[in-house]
Short mmCIF file of C-alpha atoms and ligand atoms in Angstrom, two decimals:
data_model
loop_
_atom_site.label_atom_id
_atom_site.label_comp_id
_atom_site.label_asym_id
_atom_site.label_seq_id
_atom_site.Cartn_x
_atom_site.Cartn_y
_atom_site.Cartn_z
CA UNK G 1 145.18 58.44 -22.53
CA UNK G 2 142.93 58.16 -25.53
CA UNK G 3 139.67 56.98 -24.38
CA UNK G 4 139.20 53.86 -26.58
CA UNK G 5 143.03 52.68 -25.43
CA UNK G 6 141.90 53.47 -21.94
CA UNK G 7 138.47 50.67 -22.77
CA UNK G 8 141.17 48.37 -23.97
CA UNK G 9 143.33 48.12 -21.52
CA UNK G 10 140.33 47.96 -19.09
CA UNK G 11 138.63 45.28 -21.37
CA UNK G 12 141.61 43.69 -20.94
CA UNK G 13 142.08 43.63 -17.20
CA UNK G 14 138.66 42.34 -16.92
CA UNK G 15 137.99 39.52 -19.32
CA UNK G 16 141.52 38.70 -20.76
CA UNK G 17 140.75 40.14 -24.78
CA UNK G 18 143.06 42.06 -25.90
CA UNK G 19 140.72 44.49 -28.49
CA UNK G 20 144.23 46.29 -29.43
CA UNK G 21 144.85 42.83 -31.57
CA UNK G 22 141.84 43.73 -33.64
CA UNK G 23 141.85 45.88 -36.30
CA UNK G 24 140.80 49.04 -34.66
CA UNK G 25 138.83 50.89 -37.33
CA UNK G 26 136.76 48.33 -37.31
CA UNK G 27 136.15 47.20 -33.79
CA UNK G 28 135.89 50.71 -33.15
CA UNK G 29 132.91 51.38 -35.44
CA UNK G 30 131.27 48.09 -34.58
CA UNK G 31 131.47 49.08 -30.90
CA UNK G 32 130.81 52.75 -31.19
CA UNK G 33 127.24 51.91 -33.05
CA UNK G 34 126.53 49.65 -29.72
CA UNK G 35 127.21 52.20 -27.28
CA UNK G 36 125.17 54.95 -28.74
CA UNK G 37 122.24 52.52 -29.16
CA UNK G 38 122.61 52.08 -25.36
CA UNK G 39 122.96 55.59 -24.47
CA UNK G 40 126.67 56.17 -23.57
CA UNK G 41 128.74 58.83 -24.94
CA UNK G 42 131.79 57.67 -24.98
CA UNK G 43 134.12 54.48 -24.36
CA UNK G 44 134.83 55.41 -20.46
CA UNK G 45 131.22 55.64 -19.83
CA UNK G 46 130.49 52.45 -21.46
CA UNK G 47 133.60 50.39 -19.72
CA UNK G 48 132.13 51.93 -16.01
CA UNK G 49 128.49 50.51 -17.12
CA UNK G 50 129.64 46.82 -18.64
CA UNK G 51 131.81 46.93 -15.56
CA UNK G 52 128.39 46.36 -13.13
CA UNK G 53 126.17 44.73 -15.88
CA UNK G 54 126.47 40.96 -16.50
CA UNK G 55 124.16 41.57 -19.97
CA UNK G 56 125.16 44.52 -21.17
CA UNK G 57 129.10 42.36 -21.39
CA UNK G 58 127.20 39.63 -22.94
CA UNK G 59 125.76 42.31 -25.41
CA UNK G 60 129.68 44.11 -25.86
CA UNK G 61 131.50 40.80 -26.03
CA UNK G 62 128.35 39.22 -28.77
CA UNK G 63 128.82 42.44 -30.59
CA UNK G 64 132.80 42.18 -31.37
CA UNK G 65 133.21 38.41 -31.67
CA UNK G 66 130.46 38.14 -34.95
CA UNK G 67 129.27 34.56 -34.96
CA UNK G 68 128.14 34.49 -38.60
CA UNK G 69 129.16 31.34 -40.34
CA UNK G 70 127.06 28.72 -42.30
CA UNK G 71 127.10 25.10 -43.23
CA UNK G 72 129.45 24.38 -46.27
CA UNK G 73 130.57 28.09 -46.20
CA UNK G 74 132.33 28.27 -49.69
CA UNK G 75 131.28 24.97 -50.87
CA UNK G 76 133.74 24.15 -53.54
CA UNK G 77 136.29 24.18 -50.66
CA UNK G 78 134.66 21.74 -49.08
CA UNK G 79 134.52 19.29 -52.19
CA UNK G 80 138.55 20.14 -52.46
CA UNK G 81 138.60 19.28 -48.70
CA UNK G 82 136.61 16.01 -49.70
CA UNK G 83 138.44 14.91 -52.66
CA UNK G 84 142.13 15.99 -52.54
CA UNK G 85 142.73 16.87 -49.15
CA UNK G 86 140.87 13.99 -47.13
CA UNK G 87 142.42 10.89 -49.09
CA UNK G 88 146.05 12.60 -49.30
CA UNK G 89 145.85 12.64 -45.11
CA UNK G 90 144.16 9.54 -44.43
CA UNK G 91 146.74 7.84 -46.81
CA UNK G 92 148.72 8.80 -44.18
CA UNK G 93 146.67 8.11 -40.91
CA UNK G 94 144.01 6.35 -40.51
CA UNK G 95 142.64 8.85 -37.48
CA UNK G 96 143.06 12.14 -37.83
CA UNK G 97 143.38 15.05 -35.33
CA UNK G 98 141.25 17.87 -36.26
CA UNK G 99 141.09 21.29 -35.02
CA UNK G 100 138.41 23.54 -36.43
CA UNK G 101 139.86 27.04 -34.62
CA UNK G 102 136.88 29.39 -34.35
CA UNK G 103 134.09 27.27 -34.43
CA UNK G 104 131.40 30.36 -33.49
CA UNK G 105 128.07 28.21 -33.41
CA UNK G 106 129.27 24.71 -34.71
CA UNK G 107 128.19 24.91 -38.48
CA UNK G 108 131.90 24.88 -39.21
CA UNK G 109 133.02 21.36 -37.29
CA UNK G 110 130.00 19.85 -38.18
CA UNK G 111 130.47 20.35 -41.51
CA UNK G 112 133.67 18.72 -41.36
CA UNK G 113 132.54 15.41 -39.80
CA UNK G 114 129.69 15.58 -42.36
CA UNK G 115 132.70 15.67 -44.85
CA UNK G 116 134.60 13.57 -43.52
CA UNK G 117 131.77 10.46 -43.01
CA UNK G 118 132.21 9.98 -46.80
CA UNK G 119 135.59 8.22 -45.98
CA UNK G 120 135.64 6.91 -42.77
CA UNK G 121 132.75 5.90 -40.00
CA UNK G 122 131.54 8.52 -37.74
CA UNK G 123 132.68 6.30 -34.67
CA UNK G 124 136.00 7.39 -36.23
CA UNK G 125 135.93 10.95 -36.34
CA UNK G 126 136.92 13.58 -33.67
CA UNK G 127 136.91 16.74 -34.15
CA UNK G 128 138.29 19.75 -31.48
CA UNK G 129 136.34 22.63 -31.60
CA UNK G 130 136.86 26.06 -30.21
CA UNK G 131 136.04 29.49 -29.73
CA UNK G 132 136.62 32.57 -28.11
CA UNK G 133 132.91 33.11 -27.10
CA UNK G 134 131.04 30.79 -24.53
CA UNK G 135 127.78 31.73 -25.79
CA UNK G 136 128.44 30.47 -29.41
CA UNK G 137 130.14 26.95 -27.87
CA UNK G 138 126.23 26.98 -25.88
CA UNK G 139 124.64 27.48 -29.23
CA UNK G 140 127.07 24.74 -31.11
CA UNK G 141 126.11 22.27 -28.42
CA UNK G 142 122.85 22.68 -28.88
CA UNK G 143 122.73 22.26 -32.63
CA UNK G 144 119.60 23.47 -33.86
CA UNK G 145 120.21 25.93 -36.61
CA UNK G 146 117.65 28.27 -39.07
CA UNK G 147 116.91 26.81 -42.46
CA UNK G 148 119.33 30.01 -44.30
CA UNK G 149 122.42 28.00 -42.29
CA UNK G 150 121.83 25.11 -44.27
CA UNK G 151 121.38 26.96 -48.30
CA UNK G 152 124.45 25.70 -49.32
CA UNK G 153 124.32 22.14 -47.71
CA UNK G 154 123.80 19.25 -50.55
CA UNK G 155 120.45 17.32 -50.20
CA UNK G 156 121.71 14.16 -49.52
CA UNK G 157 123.63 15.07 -46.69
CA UNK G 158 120.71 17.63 -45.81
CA UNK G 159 118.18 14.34 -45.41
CA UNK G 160 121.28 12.14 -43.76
CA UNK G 161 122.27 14.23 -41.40
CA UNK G 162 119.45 16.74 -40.18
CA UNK G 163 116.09 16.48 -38.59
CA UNK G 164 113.47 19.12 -39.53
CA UNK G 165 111.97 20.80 -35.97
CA UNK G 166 109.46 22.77 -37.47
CA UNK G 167 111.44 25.97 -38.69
CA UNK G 168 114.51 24.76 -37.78
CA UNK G 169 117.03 22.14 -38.60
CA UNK G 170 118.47 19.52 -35.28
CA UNK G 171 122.08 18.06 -36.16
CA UNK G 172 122.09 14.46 -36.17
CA UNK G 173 123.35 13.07 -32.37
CA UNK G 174 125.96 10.86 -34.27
CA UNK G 175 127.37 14.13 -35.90
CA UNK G 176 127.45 15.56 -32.95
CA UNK G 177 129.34 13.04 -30.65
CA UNK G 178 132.38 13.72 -32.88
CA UNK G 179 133.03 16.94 -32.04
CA UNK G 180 134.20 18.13 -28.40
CA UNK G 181 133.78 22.03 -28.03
CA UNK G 182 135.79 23.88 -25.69
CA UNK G 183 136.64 27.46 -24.87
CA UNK G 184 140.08 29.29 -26.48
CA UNK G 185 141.63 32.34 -27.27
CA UNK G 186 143.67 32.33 -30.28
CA UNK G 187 145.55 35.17 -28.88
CA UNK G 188 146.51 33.90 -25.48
CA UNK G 189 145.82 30.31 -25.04
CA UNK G 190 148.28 27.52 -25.28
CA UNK G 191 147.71 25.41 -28.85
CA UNK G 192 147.66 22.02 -29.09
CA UNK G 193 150.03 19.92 -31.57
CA UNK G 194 149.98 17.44 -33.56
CA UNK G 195 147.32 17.88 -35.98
CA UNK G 196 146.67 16.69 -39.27
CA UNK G 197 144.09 19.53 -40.21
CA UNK G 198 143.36 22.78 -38.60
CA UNK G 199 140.57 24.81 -40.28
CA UNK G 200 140.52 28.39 -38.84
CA UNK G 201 138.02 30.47 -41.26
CA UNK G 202 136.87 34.16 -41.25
CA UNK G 203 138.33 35.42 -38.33
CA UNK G 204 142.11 36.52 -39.20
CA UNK G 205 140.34 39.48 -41.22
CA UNK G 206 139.34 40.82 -37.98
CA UNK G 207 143.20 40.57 -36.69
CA UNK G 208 146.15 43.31 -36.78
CA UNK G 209 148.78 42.23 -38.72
CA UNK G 210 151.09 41.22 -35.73
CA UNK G 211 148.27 39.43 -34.53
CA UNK G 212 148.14 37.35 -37.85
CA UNK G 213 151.91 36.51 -38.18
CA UNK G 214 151.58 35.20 -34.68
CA UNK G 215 148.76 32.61 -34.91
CA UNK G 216 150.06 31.34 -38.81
CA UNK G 217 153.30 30.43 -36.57
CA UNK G 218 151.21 29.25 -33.77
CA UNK G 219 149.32 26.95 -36.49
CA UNK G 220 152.16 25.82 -38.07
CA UNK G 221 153.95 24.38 -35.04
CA UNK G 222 150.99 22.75 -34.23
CA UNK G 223 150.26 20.80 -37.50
CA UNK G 224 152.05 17.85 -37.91
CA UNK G 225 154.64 17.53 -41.05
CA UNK G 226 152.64 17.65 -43.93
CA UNK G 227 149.20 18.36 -41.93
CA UNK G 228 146.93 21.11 -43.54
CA UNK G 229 145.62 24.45 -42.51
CA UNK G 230 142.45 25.34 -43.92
CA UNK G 231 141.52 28.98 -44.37
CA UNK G 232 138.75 31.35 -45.43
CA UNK G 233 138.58 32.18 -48.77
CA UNK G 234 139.29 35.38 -48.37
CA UNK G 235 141.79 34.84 -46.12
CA UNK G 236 144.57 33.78 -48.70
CA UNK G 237 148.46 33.78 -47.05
CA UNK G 238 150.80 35.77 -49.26
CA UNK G 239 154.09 34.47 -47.58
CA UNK G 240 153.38 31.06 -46.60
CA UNK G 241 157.16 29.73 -46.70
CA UNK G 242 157.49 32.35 -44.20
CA UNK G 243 155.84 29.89 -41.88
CA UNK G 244 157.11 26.68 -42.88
CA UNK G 245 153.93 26.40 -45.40
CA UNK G 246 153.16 25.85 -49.03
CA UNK G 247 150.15 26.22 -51.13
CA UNK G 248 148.21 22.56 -51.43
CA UNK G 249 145.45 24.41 -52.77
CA UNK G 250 143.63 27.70 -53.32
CA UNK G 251 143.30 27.90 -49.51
CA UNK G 252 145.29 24.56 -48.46
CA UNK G 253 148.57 24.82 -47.08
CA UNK G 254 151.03 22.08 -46.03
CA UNK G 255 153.26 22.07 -43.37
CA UNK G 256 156.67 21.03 -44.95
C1 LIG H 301 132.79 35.02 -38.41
S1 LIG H 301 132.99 33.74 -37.22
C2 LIG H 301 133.69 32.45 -38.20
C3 LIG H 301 133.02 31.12 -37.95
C4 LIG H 301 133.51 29.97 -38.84
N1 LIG H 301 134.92 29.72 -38.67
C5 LIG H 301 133.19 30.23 -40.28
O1 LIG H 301 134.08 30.48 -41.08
O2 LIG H 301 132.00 30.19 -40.65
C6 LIG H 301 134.36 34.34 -36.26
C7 LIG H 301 134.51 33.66 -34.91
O3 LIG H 301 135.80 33.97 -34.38
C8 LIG H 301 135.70 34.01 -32.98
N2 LIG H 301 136.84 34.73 -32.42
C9 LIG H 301 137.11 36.05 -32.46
N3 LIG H 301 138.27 36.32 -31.81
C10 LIG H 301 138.75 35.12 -31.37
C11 LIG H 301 139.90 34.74 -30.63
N4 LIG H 301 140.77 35.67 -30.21
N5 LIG H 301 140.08 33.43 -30.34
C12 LIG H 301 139.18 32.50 -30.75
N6 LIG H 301 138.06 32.80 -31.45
C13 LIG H 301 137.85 34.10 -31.76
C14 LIG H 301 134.38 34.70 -32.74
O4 LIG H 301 133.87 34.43 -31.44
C15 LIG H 301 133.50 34.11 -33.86
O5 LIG H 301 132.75 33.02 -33.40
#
């Protein structure tokens, strides 16, 4: 057996993440450059050391779940989420049940309540937030984020909602109450139902194909009729009837 297939499967066995749903040029590369910085010299080698080492896991499993993400990523999405999207949904509902899928560090949910406090009192907002990666829920809870997560964040919401910790930024506690962070895997995990919004950003360009089809169906029987799912922007669907979706907006679609 091909030794990075043979690390798969043993990946696998061990912690439940299936790499082979991951594009696997990619993961390959990312995970190659780790191993050689540690001294291994190939992917058997590596498995048999992360096997007995709690960090060196941490290290493997930090390297191929990237955390990046920002505040406002793409903010002219986030004024389309504000101005069309919001008051078409809470025409409908006056709470809605939010799902922001691949949270990493928190920048992502938070945003959202930020978003959403323009319409509606915090004490009315919650937000479900998850990720694959237990360290980046730690970091979300914690909410304390460098000054370059915040660039694209507009000042009034920068002074509203953020307290300046010497060279850092704290999230406000009332932003924080509305979001409850919990652990999933997109690939295995049952999904919840019944949402009016699921925002899942940046992370289906990491995903095989198969992989892909499978969550967008997984999404789409979990929003509700006419509930939106929110992706990256460069993450546009080609075949979204295929799913039971159409466009809402350059990267809005609604479940029909
Ligand atoms: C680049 S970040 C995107 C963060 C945020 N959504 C954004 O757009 O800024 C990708 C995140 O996907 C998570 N991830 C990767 N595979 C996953 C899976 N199978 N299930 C859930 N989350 C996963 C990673 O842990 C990482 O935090």
């Amino acid at each position: 057996m091909p030794d990075y297939i043979k690390f798969v499967d043993s990946v696998k066995r061990k912690t439940g993440i299936d790499l082979a749903a991951y594009k696997e040029a990619q993961m390959k590369r990312r995970l190659t450059s780790l191993y050689e910085k540690k001294g291994y010299k190939n992917f058997v080698d590596f498995f048999q050391a992360l096997d007995k080492d709690r960090n060196l896991l941490n290290e493997f499993l930090d390297r191929m779940t990237i955390n990046v993400s920002e505040f406002y990523r793409n903010a002219k999405r986030w004024d389309v989420l504000e101005q069309k999207i919001f008051p078409k949904l809470l025409a409908e509902n006056k709470r809605l049940k939010i799902w922001s899928a691949a949270c990493s560090t928190g920048e992502e949910p938070y945003t959202t309540a930020m978003v959403l406090s323009h319409h509606q009192p915090l004490s009315q907002i919650s937000i479900l937030a998850t990720d694959l990666d237990e360290n980046a829920i730690q970091r979300a809870k914690v909410g304390i984020y460098p000054e370059r997560s915040l660039a694209e964040v507009p000042a009034h919401v920068k002074s509203k909602y953020f307290e300046k910790q010497a060279a850092f930024y704290k999230v406000d506690d009332a932003i924080k109450r509305t979001v409850t962070f919990k652990k999933h895997n997109l690939l295995k995990d049952t999904y919840e139902k019944n949402f009016d919004l699921i925002i899942c950003r940046n992370v289906m360009i990491y995903f095989t194909e198969e992989a892909k089809d499978q969550i967008y169906k997984n999404f789409s029987n979990s929003l509700k009729p006419g509930g939106i799912l929110f992706v990256g922007s460069t993450e546009q669907i080609f075949n979204p009837g295929n799913y039971g979706l159409e466009t809402e907006d350059t990267f809005f679609y609604r479940k029909k």
